[in-house]
Short mmCIF file of C-alpha atoms and ligand atoms in Angstrom, two decimals:
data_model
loop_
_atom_site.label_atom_id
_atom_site.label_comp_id
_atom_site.label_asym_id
_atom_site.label_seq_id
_atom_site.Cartn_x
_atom_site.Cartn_y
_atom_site.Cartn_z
CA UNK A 306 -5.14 -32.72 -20.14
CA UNK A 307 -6.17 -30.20 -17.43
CA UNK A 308 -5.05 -26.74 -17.64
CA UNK A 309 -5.88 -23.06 -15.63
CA UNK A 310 -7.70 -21.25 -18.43
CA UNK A 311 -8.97 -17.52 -18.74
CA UNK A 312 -12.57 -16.41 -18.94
CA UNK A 313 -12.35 -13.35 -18.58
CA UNK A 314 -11.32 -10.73 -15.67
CA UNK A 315 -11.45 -13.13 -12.37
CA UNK A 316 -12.58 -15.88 -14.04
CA UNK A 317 -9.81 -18.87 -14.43
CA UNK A 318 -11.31 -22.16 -14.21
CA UNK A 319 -9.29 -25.40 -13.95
CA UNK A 320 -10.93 -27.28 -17.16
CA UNK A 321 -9.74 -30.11 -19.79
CA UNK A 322 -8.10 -28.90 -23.32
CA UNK A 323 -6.47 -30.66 -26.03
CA UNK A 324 -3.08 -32.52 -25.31
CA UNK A 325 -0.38 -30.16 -26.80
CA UNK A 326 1.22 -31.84 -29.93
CA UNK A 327 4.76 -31.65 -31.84
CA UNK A 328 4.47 -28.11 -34.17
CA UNK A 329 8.04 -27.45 -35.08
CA UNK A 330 11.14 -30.14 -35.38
CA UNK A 331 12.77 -28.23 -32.64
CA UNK A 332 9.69 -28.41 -30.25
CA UNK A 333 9.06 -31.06 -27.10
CA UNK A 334 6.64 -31.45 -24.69
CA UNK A 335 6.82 -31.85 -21.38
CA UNK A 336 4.95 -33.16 -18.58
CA UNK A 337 4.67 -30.92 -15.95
CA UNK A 338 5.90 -32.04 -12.62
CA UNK A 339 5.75 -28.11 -11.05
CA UNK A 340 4.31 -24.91 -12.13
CA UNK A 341 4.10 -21.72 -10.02
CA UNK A 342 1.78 -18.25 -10.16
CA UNK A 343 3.69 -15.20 -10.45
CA UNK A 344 2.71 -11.42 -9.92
CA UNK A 345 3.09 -11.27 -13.53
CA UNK A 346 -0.25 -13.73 -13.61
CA UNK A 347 -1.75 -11.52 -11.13
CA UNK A 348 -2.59 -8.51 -14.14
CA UNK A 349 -3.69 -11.20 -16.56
CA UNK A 350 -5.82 -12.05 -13.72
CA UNK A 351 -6.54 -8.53 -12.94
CA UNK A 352 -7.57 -7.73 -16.29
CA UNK A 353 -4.81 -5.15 -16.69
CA UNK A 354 -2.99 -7.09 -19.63
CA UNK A 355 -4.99 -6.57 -23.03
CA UNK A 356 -5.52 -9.38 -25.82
CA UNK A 357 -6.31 -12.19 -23.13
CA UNK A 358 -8.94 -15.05 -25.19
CA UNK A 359 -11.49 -16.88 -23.48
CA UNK A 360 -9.67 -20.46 -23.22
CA UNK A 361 -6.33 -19.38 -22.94
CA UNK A 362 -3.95 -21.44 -21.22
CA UNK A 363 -2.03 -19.63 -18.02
CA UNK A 364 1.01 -19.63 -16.72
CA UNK A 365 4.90 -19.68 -17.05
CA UNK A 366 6.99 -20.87 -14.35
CA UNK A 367 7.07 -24.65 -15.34
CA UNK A 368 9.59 -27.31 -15.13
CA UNK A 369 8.97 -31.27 -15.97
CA UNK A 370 10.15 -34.24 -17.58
CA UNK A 371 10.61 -34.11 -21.32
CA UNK A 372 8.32 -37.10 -22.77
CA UNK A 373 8.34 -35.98 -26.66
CA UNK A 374 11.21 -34.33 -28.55
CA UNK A 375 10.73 -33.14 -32.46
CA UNK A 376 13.01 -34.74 -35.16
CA UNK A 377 16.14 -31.32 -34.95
CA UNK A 378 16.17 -30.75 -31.37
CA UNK A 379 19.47 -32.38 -30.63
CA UNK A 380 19.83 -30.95 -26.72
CA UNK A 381 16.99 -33.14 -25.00
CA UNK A 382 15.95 -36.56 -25.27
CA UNK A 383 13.36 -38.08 -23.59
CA UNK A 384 13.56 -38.46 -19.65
CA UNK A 385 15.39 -35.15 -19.16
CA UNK A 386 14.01 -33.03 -16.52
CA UNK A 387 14.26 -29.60 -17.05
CA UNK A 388 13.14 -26.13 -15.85
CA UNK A 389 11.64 -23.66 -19.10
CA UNK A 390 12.26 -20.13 -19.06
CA UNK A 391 9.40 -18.03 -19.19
CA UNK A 392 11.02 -16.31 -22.44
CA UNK A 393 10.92 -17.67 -25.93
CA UNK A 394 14.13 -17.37 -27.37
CA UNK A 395 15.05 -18.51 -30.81
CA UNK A 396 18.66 -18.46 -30.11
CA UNK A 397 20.09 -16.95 -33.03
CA UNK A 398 19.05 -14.09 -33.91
CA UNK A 399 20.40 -10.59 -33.59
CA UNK A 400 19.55 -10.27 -30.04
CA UNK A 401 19.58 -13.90 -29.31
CA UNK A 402 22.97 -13.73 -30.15
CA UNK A 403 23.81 -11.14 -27.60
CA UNK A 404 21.95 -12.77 -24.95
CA UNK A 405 19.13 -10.52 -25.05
CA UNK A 406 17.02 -13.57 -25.35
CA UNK A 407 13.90 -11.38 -23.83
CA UNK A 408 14.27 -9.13 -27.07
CA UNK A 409 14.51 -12.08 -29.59
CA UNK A 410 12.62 -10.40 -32.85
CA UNK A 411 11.41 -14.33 -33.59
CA UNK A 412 9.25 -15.59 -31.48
CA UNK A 413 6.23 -13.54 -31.67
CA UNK A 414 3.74 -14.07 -34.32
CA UNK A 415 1.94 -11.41 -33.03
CA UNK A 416 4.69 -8.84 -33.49
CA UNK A 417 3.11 -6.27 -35.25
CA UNK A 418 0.63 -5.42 -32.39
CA UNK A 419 3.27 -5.31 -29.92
CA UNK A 420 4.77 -3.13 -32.36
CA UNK A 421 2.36 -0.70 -32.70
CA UNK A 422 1.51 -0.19 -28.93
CA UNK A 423 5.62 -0.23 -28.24
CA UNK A 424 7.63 0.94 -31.27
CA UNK A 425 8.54 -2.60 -31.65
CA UNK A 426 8.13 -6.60 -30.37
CA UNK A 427 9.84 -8.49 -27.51
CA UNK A 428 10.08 -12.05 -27.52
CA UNK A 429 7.43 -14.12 -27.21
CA UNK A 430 6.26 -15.17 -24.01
CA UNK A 431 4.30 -18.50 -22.32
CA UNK A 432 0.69 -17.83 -21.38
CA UNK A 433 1.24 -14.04 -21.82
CA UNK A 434 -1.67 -13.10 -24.13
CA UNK A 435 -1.90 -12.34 -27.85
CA UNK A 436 0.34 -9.27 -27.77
CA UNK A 437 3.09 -11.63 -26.83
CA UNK A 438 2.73 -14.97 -29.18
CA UNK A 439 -0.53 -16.34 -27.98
CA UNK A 440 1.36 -19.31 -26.46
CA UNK A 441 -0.63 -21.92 -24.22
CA UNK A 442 1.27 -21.48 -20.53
CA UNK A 443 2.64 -24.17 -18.12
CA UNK A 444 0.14 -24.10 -15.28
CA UNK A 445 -0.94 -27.69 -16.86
CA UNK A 446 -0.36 -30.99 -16.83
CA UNK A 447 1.44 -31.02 -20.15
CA UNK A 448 3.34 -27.85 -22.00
CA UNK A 449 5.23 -27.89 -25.45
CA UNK A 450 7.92 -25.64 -25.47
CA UNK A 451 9.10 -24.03 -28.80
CA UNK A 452 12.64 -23.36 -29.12
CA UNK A 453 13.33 -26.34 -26.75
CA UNK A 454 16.79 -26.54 -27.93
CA UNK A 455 17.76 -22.94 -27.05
CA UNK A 456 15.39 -22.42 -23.70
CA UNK A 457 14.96 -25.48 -21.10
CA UNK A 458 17.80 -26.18 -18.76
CA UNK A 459 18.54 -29.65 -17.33
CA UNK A 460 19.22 -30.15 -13.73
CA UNK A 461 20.64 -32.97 -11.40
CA UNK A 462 18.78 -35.43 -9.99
CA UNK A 463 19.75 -34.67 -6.50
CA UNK A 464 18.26 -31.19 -6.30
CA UNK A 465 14.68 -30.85 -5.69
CA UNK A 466 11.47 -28.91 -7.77
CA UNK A 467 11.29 -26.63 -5.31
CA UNK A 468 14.81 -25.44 -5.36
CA UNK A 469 14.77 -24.96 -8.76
CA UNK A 470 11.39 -24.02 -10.50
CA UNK A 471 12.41 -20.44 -9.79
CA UNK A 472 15.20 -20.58 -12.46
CA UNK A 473 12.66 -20.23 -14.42
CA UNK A 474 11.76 -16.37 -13.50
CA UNK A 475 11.49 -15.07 -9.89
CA UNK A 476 14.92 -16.10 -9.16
CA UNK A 477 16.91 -14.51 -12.40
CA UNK A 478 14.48 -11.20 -12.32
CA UNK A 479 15.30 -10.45 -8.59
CA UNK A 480 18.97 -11.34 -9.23
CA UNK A 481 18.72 -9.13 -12.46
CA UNK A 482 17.49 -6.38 -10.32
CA UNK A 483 20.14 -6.29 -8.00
CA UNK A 484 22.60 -6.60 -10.74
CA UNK A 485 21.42 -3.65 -12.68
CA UNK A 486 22.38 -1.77 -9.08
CA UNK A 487 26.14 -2.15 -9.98
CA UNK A 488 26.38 -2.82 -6.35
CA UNK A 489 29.88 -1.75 -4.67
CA UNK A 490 30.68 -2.97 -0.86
CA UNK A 491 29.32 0.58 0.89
CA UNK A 492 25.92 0.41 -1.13
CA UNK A 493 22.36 0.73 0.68
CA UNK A 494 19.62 -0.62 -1.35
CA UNK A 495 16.28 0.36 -1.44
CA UNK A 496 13.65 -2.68 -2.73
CA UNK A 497 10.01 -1.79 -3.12
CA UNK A 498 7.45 -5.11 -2.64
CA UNK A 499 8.57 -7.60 -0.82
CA UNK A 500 6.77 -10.00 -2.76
CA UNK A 501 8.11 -13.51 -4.64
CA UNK A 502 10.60 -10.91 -6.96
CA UNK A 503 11.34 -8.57 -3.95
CA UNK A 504 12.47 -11.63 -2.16
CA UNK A 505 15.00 -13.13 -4.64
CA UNK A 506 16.12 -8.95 -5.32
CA UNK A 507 17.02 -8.45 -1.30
CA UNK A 508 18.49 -12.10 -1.23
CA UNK A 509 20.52 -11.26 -4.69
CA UNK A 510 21.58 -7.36 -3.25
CA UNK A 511 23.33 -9.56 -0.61
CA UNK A 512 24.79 -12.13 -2.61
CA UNK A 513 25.91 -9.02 -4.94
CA UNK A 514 27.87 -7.96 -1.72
CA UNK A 515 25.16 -4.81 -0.71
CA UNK A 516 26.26 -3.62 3.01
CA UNK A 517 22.42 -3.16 3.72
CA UNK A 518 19.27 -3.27 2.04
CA UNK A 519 16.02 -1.51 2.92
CA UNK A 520 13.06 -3.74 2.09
CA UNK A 521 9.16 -1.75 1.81
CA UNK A 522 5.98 -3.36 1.62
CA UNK A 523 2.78 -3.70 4.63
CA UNK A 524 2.40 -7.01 4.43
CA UNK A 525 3.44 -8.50 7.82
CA UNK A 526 4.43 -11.91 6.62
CA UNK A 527 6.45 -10.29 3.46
CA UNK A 528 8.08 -7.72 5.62
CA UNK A 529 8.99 -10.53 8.03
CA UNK A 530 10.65 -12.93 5.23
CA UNK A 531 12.70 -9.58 4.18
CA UNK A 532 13.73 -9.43 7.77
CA UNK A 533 15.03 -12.78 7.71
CA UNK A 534 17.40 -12.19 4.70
CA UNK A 535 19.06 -9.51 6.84
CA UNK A 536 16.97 -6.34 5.23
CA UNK A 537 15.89 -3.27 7.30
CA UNK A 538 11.68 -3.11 6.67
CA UNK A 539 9.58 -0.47 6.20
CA UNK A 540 5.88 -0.34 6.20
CA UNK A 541 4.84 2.13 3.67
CA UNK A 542 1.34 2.39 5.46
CA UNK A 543 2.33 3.39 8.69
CA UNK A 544 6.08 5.09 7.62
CA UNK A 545 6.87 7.83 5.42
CA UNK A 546 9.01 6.43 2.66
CA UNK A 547 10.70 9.05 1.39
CA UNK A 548 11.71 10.74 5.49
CA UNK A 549 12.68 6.91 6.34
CA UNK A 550 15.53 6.31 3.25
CA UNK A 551 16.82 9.86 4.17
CA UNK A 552 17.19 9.09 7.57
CA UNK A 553 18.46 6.10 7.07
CA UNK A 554 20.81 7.56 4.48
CA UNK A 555 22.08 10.54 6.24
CA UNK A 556 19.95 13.06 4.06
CA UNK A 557 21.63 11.40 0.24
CA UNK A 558 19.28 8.82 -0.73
CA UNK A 559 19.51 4.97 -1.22
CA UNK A 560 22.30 4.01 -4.16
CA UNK A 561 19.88 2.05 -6.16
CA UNK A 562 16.52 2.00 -5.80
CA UNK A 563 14.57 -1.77 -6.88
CA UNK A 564 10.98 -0.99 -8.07
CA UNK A 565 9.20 -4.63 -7.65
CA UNK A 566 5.67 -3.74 -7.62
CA UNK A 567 4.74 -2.38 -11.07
CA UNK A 568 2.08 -1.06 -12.43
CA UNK A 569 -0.48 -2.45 -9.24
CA UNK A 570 0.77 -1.03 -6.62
CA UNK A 571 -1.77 -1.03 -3.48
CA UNK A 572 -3.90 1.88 -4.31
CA UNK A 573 -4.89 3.53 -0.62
CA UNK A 574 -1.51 4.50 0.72
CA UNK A 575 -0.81 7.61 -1.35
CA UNK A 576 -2.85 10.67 -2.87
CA UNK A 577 -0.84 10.11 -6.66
CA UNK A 578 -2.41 6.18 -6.42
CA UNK A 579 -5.84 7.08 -5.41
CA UNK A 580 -5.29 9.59 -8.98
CA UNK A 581 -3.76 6.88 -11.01
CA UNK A 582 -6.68 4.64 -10.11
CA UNK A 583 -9.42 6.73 -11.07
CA UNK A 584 -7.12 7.29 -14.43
CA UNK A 585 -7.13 4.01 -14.96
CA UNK A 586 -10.53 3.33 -14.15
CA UNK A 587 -12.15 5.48 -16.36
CA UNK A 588 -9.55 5.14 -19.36
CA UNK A 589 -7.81 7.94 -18.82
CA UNK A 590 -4.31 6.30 -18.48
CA UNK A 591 -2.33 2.82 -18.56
CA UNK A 592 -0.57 2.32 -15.55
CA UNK A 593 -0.57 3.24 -11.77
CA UNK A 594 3.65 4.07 -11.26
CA UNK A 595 3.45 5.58 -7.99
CA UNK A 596 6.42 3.45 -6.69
CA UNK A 597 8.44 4.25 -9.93
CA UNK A 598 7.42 7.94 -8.82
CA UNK A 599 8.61 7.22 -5.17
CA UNK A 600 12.28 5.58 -5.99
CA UNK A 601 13.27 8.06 -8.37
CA UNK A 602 12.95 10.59 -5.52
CA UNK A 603 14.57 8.09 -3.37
CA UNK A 604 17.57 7.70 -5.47
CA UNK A 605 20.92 10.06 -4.28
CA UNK A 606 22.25 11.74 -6.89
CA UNK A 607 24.28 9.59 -9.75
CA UNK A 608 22.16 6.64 -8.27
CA UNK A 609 20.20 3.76 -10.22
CA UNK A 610 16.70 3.05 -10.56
CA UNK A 611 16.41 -0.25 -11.47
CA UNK A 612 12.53 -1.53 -12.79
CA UNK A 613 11.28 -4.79 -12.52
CA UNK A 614 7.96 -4.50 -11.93
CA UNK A 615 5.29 -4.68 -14.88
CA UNK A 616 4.31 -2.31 -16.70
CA UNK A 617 2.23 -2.20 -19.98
CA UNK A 618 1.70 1.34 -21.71
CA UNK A 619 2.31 4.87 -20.77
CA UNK A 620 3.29 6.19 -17.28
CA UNK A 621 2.16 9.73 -16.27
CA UNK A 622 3.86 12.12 -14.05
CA UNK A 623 7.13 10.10 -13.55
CA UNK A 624 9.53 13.04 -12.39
CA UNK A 625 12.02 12.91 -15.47
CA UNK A 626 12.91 16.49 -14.05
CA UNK A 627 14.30 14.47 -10.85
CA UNK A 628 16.26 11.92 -12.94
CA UNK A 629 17.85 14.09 -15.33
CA UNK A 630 18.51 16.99 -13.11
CA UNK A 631 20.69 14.72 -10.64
CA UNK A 632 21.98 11.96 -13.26
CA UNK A 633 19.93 9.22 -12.47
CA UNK A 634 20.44 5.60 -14.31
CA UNK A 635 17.52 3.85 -15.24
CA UNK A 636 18.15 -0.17 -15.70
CA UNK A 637 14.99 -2.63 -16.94
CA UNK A 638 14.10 -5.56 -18.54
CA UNK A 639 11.69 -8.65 -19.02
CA UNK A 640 14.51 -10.87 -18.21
CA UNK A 641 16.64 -12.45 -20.70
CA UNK A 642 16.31 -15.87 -18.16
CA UNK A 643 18.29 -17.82 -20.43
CA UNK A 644 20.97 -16.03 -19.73
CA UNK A 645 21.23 -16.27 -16.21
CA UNK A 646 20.30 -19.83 -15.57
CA UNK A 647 23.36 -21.51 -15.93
CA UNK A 648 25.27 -19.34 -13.54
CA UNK A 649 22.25 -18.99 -11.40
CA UNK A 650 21.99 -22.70 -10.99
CA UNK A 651 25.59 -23.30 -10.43
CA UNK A 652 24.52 -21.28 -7.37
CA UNK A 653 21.77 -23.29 -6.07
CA UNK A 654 24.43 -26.57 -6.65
CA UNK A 655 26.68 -24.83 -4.74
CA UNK A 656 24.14 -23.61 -1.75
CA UNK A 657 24.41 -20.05 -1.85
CA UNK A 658 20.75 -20.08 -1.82
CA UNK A 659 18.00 -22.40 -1.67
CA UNK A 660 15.26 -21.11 -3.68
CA UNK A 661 12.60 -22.84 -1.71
CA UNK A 662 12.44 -20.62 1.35
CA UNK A 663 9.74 -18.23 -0.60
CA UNK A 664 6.63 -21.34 -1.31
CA UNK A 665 4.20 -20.70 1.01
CA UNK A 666 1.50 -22.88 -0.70
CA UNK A 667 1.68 -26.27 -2.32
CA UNK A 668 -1.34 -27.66 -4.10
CA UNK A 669 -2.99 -29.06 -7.13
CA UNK A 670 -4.00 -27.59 -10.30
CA UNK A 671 -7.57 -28.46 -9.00
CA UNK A 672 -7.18 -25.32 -6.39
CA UNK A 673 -5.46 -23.20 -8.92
CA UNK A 674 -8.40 -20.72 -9.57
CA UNK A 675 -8.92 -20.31 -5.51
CA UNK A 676 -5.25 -19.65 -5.24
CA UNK A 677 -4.94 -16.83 -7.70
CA UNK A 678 -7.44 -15.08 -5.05
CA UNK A 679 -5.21 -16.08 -2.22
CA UNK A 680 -2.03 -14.82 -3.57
CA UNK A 681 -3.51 -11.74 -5.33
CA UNK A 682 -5.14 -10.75 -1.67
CA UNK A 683 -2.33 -11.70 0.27
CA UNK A 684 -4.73 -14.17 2.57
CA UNK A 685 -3.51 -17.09 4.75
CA UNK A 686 0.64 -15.76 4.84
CA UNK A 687 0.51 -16.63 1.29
CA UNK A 688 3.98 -15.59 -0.63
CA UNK A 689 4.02 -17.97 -3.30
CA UNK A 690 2.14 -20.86 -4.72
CA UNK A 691 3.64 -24.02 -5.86
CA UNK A 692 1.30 -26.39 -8.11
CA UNK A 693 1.93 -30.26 -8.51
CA UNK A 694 0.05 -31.51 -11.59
N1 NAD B 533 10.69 -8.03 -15.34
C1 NAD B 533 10.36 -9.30 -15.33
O1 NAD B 533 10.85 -10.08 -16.13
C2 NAD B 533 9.41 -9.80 -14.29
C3 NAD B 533 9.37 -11.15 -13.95
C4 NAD B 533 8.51 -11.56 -12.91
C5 NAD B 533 7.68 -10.65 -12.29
N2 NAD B 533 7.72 -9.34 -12.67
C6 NAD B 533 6.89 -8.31 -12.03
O2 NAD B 533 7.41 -8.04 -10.73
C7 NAD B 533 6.36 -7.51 -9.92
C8 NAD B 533 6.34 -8.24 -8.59
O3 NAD B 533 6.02 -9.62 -8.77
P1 NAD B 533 5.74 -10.55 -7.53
O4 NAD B 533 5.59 -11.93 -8.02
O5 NAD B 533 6.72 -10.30 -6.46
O6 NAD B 533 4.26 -9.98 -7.17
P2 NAD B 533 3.43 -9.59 -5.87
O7 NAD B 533 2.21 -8.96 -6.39
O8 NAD B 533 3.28 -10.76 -4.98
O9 NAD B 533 4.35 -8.54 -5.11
C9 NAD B 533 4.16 -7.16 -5.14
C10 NAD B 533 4.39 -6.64 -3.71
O10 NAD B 533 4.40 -5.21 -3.74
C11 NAD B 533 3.81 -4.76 -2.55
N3 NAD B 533 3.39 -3.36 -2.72
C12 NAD B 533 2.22 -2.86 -3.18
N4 NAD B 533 2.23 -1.51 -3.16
C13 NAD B 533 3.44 -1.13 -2.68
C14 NAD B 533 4.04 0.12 -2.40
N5 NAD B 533 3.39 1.25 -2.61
N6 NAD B 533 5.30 0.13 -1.88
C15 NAD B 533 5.96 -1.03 -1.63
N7 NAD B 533 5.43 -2.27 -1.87
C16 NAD B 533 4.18 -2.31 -2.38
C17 NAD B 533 2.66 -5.74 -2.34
O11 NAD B 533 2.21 -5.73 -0.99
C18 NAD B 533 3.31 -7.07 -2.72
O12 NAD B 533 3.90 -7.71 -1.61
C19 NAD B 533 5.09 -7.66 -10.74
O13 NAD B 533 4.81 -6.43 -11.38
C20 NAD B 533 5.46 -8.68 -11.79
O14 NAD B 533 4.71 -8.53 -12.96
C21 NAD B 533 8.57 -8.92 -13.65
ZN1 ZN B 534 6.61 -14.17 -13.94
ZN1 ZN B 535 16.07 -14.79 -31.14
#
């Protein structure tokens, strides 16, 4: 089949592997009918994420039609067209069980190296290097999914790929983002990047009832989409952040504070990411959390900071000082997707929201490796790429 492998920092070539096969009774394979590139691709692209191999198979945002099912799974049968969440979930373990399905202690073989760099393993995830299971990812023409039983969701015939391949991560994260705000009727909040998972957070801050939400980013295009789900923008190269939210705030700060960048946030715009880029240039540190650094002071008193964005080690000068001093509640997660893709969907059914207003870029799997460079630069309006195998 042809997949989007790794080669190495900037180097993903569209190339033919081996068909994936049947492993585990509870497995099936799917052909891929959409598959999408997410930010989270973007530091595997980057080179930020450790443990990559030459050859490895990318991505995981897929949905398809089931074409092989192994001999247990008793929840799909061939023909079923479903959308896979980007977490492997077992299902029944301890945190399974609570519907922690991004913490399911299971799923990844490699757990003891996750272990030692993290005190202990998340689940397993698709096409998310060797500190996370090593599993081939979904930007391919076929995928086999493990745990097919417990993960993949069906959906109707009569909605569309596009309005639902985002069940399988952008569209639960930003909705898990604004739900970690606890959001009450009065609430401002405050959404750093305005990219794919900034746009489903500002859409889900409405849906969550928010009276207003303040959307930051420079991207014109981005800025612009934020605009048109009713959010007040901010450019964070031409405004300063911070004076803006207490303006705009009457001197309190925002009530929850989204951080959807992560650990790459754009490196000119601030003295503390010019520092965390030569840090992380020359091995000195991990990460680059200058927006983490920038809600927390954001935040009013007794307010949440709620994390979405990436981040992979150990984050320097984040002002604990701030949080603790004035009560602040810190809310993150990979998300448990499984979890909120029932409820999620029933949304889309019921046209509260039509995931499809963020793609930007349809193509084949042909012009995946150019793509990665048009998303990752922000070239051409691009928001988000859809791929059609
Ligand atoms: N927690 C999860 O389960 C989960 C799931 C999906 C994605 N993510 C993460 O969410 C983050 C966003 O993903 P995405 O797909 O939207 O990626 P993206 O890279 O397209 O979006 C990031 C946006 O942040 C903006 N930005 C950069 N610096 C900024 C700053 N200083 N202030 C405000 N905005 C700034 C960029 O212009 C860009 O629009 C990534 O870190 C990704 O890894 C997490
Ligand atoms: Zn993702
Ligand atoms: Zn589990």
């Amino acid at each position: 089949m042809r997949a989007l492998t790794f080669h190495g920092k900037h180097d993903l070539r569209c190339e033919t592997v081996p068909d994936p096969k049947i492993e585990h009774p509870r497995d099936a394979i799917i052909k891929v009918t959409a598959c999408a590139i997410c930010g989270s691709d973007l530091h595997l692209f980057d080179g930020v994420i450790p443990d990559v191999h030459s050859g490895d198979v990318l991505g995981h945002e897929t949905m398809g039609e089931v074409v092989e099912v192994g001999a247990e799974n008793k929840a799909l049968k061939v023909g079923d067209r479903v959308v896979v969440p980007f977490t492997i979930s077992c299902g029944d373990c301890f945190f399974c069980r609570k519907g922690f399905f991004s913490g399911c202690e299971r799923t990844n073989p490699d757990k003891a190296k996750a272990a030692k760099l993290w005190g202990n393993s998340p689940a397993g995830l698709f096409g998310y290097s060797h500190l996370l299971g090593g599993y081939a990812g979904g930007q391919a023409e076929y995928l086999r999914v493990p745990h097919a039983d417990v993960g993949p969701i069906k959906v109707p015939s009569h909605l569309t790929d596009e309005q639902v391949l985002f069940l399988s991560d952008i569209f639960p994260t930003g909705y898990m983002a604004a739900e970690f705000c606890n959001i009450q009727p009065e609430d401002t909040i405050a959404i750093w990047g305005c990219g794919p998972v900034g746009q489903f957070a500002i859409k889900s801050a409405f849906m969550l009832g928010a009276a207003r939400v303040i959307a930051i980013d420079t991207v014109p295009e981005r800025l612009a989409m934020a605009a048109a789900s009713g959010a007040t923008t901010l450019d964070f190269k031409s405004e300063d952040i911070y004076d803006r939210i207490m303006q705009l705030t009457h001197g309190r700060g925002a009530d929850a504070c989204i951080d959807a960048v992560g650990t790459e946030p754009e490196t000119t715009a601030s003295f503390d990411s010019v520092i965390d880029r030569i840090k992380v240039a020359t091995f000195m540190g991990t990460d680059r959390p200058h927006v983490l650094r920038q809600a927390i002071h954001c935040c009013r008193n007794f307010g949440t900071v709620s994390i979405v964005g990436v981040y992979g080690g150990f984050l320097d000068n984040v002002p604990m000082g701030s949080a603790i001093n004035r009560g602040l509640t810190f809310r993150m997660a990979q998300t448990p997707v499984q979890h909120y893709m029932p409820k999620l969907l029933e949304r889309v059914e019921r046209g509260e929201i039509d995931p499809s207003f963020v793609i930007t870029h349809r193509a084949s799997l042909e012009e995946g490796p150019e793509l990665y460079k048009t998303f990752r630069d922000k070239k051409e309006g691009c928001i988000k790429v859809v791929m059609k195998p």
